[in-house]
Amino acid sequence: MSQISISINGRKYQADEGETVLQVAQREDIYIPALCYHCDLLPHESCRLCMVEIEGEGKLKASCTLKAFDGLRVLTDSELVNRVLAVNLELLFAQHEGKCEACARKDSCKLRQAVIKFSNKEKFVADKYSDRKKDKLKYQFGPSIMFDPAKCINCENCATMCAKQTKGGFIRPRESKYNFEVSPSLANDHDCIYCGQCIVHCPTGALSEVEDYPEVQKLLKDSTKKVVFQFAPAIRSSIGELFGLPPGEIATGKIFSSLKRIGAYKVFDTSFGADVTIMEESEELINKIVSGENEVMFSSCCPAWVKYLEFYEKGFVKYLTSVRSPHIILGGLIKTHWAKHNNINPKDIVVVSIMPCTAKKFEAKRRELRVNGFNPVDIVITNREFAKLLKEANINLADVEPSESNDDIMGSFTGAGEIFGASGGVLEAAIRTAYFKTTGKSLEHFEFKAIHELNGIKELELKVNNQKLRFAAVSGIENVKIVLDKLKSDPTYYSCVEVMACPGGCVAGGGQPLPIDDEIRKMRSKGLYKADRENRYRESHANPDVVELYKGFFESDRMRHRICHTKFAAKNKGVIKRIK
Amino acid sequence: MVNIIEKIEQAGLRGRGGAGFPTATKWQAVKKQELQGKKIYIIANGSEGEPGVFKDEYILKKYPTEFIEGIKIALVEFADSEAVIYLNHTYYDWYAKRLASISKGFPINYFRKTARYIAGDETALISHIEGKRDEPRIKPPYPAESGLHGMPTLVNNIETYYRVFQIAKDQYQNKTFYSISGSGIKKQVYDFPVDYTIKEVLVKSGNWPKDDFFIQYGGGAAGSIYLPEELDNVLPGAASIIIFNRNKTNPYKLMRYWAEFYAKENCDKCTPCREGSMRILEMLKEDRFDRERVKELFLAMEQSSFCPLGRGMSAPYKSLIEKVIR
Ligand code: SF4
Ligand code: SF4
Ligand code: SF4
Ligand code: SF4
Ligand code: FES
């Protein structure tokens, strides 16, 4: 690739041929309020806030599509740029004066960021126009997603993303007399899968999770309740970002300590649940292969993926493993095994899961997952909500001294469980254990580099006992569609497919810190793989507490089954609420 | 025999959709793709959404055979090709049947336009035919390289195909259809030489008004305002003249008509055009037209709108304010 040189605000910068001016500026930390641009999507060029002036021409161009060429000279801060951007920003911001303080996306909203940057510019008046969207009602999709049309700037990023994540798109532009409005489809053949990818790609606070952390704050003050936390593998390599640490830095120890500081009765690592998931899933996989039943098995850890099948691809539901997802298994264990062991009435326990995910809020409410009449998990909060919980308790995670898990029966966790957060991780963990179970020895190399990459479809072929088996790890529903098409003609094409609805897996889930881009996805995954390498146990079956569990409590197949397995079935459209 | 593209070039034909792009250049670009063995789509743009422009309808009514012949010339010129005639819903309902009977046996399909004005833009129109939202797309790629369903696509106005037919038959006399309408005159189409001044057009068609007047040239929304003394010229834009009686026209009402039109008919993709057009309409509705604020909006629209519609929206207002309201 040839190097070229361009000038921004009079200074020279190197650029690669084909790069846009915006890409160069972002790399060099030159602020351009490019609201609608997201590196995952083709530029839609709608916000018109990324305009730069071509020097000497007195004309503006959108930097998100302006390709750098040798000798190009642009200005990002000229009088003309500032005048025009001020107008566009006033027009967009008109819609939400004064609402920022209470907004769930306050810290990740690009619109607010731009307004703050512009508020000291002479020309800019934040509330020049009346609020034409003030009477709009909010929508809530299931228990997961909050959509406030009043804060929407019509960039359509969510719709583009949602069309990839569903069939035809659930959230999409709807035409009205003067304008289009992005809104959820009310048709019966469209539904939300709660993946939260619309949130990830929304530049404003129009989309966010349904916030449940205030409820957690309340419960922490309630002396009759024992609030037990668990946290997903995927949050350990990203939570730090909200406290100024770099993406990928593992914060497991700090998470334990800070949760104890806010008053957790007990803290578990969901990786323990992941190890149990693997024990069960590998068993199912082996049985399938041994019995010569060659049809594919799908992972079911991702509730958005499960919902996608149950709603959009009902014919494929039968291939889902019956094994529950890690936090549900762990929640079930907490309210039975652990409660009994510690002599606690399960009624007094509130299990709170900290997840990278908005779909987990939906999963936790599924009635078919109840154990002895209890929901295994009572409340799910996202990683972003977790940060708020800490910040509002004046805890800076970055400064907290790490500590360890200290439970005597479910305290240990393996690297196999920790990599669950990365696309390919569940598959790799399952292979490690399945290999051991079938051959009686551990794999020589635990890591399958081919499925550590960021591609949306990763394939792996293995020879086990002279059988050639094909596996795949897929992330992003758009890629899932390709794989399902393959399986439609041959359901035995793969032995096992791991699916995560979010592009890049849970490290880039709908509940994760923002922004998210490919670089961040890579760094967060790398962090998890590093945690795996540093863990003294790297196979789920080697987790000593898991071994004990299977020798003791899980001796009873009935108990094991009740806690670890479920049935999935076709589902109708979920609830869409309208809120004032 | 001289090739049709060369003939078009020699005739100096320019697109009759309003932008005035040299037709031969478009055809050549598509030819280049065809030579690489690609399938070609040929689109006739009959969206005619601009108020005050009605010459496409005139052709559909009076010269349907000649128009279809023009399309057939394109179908012959490009080996593996298929045509789509894109008609606004009224035209579709009135003329599609008859056209279809004329074009029977040829790969010519008809598409009924339900979307707004902006879908007259060639890339928005392509999106619309593909079943997507009718928003203009980023160029490049130009339709000639990657248009309908990603294939090279030739998009020309209905009149352009009609003129191509004339060129092929050596009957082209460098004329264009003027749509003339307005206060006190009969709405009518005239076939006049392209180099007539506007004054000539008005005088020769017998439409030069007796009372003081001004005109809007280039379409009843996008066109600019001109005073009688400015009409000794050939003007750019769609050949449409709307005559206004200077004493009887309320300029604010006129602006409100434009504002209403733009607020409804733009695609709403980009901020300055979507929000700006809304705010201008709001001010006019509430009778508080703030010139300073409008000036700012115009600047943002001209400098930062995504497509020519938004970039050109200020022209009628500005010329009306400058010349008539003052
Ligand atoms: S959560 Fe997923 S499925 Fe639901 S609206 Fe957002 S992108 Fe679409
Ligand atoms: S909800 Fe967000 S992503 Fe969707 S159009 Fe509005 S601002 Fe854009
Ligand atoms: S990929 Fe992970 S974060 Fe995304 S919906 Fe699935 S489980 Fe949730
Ligand atoms: S300027 Fe923008 S909103 Fe207006 S029609 Fe063009 S793309 Fe659509
Ligand atoms: S970022 Fe370029 S137009 Fe929005």
Coordinates of N, CA and C and ligand atoms in Angstrom, one line a residue, chain A residues 45-46 48, chain B residues 118 133-136 265-274 301 304-311 313, ligand 4:
Chain A
E45 N -23.6 8.5 5.7 CA -23.5 10.0 5.4 C -24.8 10.8 5.7
S46 N -25.3 10.6 6.8 CA -26.6 11.3 7.1 C -26.5 12.4 8.1
R48 N -24.1 14.7 8.7 CA -23.4 15.9 8.1 C -22.7 16.7 9.2
Chain B
I118 N -38.0 12.9 -4.2 CA -36.6 12.6 -4.2 C -36.4 11.4 -5.1
R133 N -35.4 1.8 1.0 CA -35.9 3.2 1.2 C -35.3 4.1 0.1
D134 N -36.2 5.0 -0.4 CA -35.8 5.8 -1.5 C -34.9 6.9 -1.2
E135 N -33.7 6.6 -0.7 CA -32.7 7.6 -0.4 C -31.6 7.6 -1.5
P136 N -31.1 8.8 -1.8 CA -30.0 8.8 -2.7 C -28.8 8.0 -2.2
E265 N -41.4 16.1 0.4 CA -40.9 15.3 -0.7 C -39.4 15.0 -0.6
N266 N -38.7 15.6 0.3 CA -37.3 15.2 0.4 C -37.2 13.8 1.1
C267 N -36.0 13.2 1.1 CA -36.0 11.8 1.6 C -35.7 11.8 3.1
D268 N -35.3 12.9 3.7 CA -35.1 13.0 5.1 C -33.9 12.2 5.6
K269 N -33.0 11.9 4.7 CA -31.8 11.2 5.1 C -30.9 12.1 5.9
C270 N -30.6 13.3 5.4 CA -29.5 14.0 6.0 C -30.0 15.2 6.9
T271 N -29.3 15.6 7.8 CA -29.7 16.5 8.9 C -30.1 17.9 8.3
P272 N -29.2 18.6 7.5 CA -29.6 19.9 7.1 C -30.9 20.0 6.3
C273 N -31.1 19.0 5.4 CA -32.2 19.1 4.5 C -33.5 18.6 5.3
R274 N -33.4 17.5 6.1 CA -34.5 17.0 6.8 C -35.0 18.1 7.8
M301 N -27.5 24.0 4.5 CA -28.0 23.1 3.5 C -27.1 23.1 2.2
S304 N -23.7 21.4 3.2 CA -23.5 20.1 3.8 C -24.6 19.1 3.5
S305 N -25.6 19.4 2.7 CA -26.6 18.4 2.3 C -25.9 17.3 1.5
F306 N -26.6 16.2 1.6 CA -26.0 15.0 0.9 C -26.2 15.1 -0.6
C307 N -27.3 15.5 -1.0 CA -27.6 15.4 -2.5 C -28.0 16.8 -3.0
P308 N -28.1 16.9 -4.3 CA -28.4 18.2 -4.9 C -29.7 18.8 -4.5
L309 N -30.6 17.9 -4.1 CA -31.9 18.5 -3.7 C -31.8 19.4 -2.5
G310 N -31.1 18.9 -1.5 CA -30.9 19.8 -0.3 C -29.9 20.9 -0.6
R311 N -28.9 20.7 -1.4 CA -28.0 21.7 -1.7 C -28.6 22.9 -2.5
M313 N -31.9 23.6 -2.4 CA -33.2 24.1 -1.9 C -33.3 25.6 -1.6
Ligands
SF4_4 S1 -30.3 16.5 0.8 FE1 -30.4 14.8 2.2 S2 -32.5 14.7 3.1 FE2 -32.5 16.1 1.3 S3 -33.2 14.7 -0.3 FE3 -30.9 14.8 -0.4 S4 -30.3 13.1 0.9 FE4 -32.4 13.4 1.3

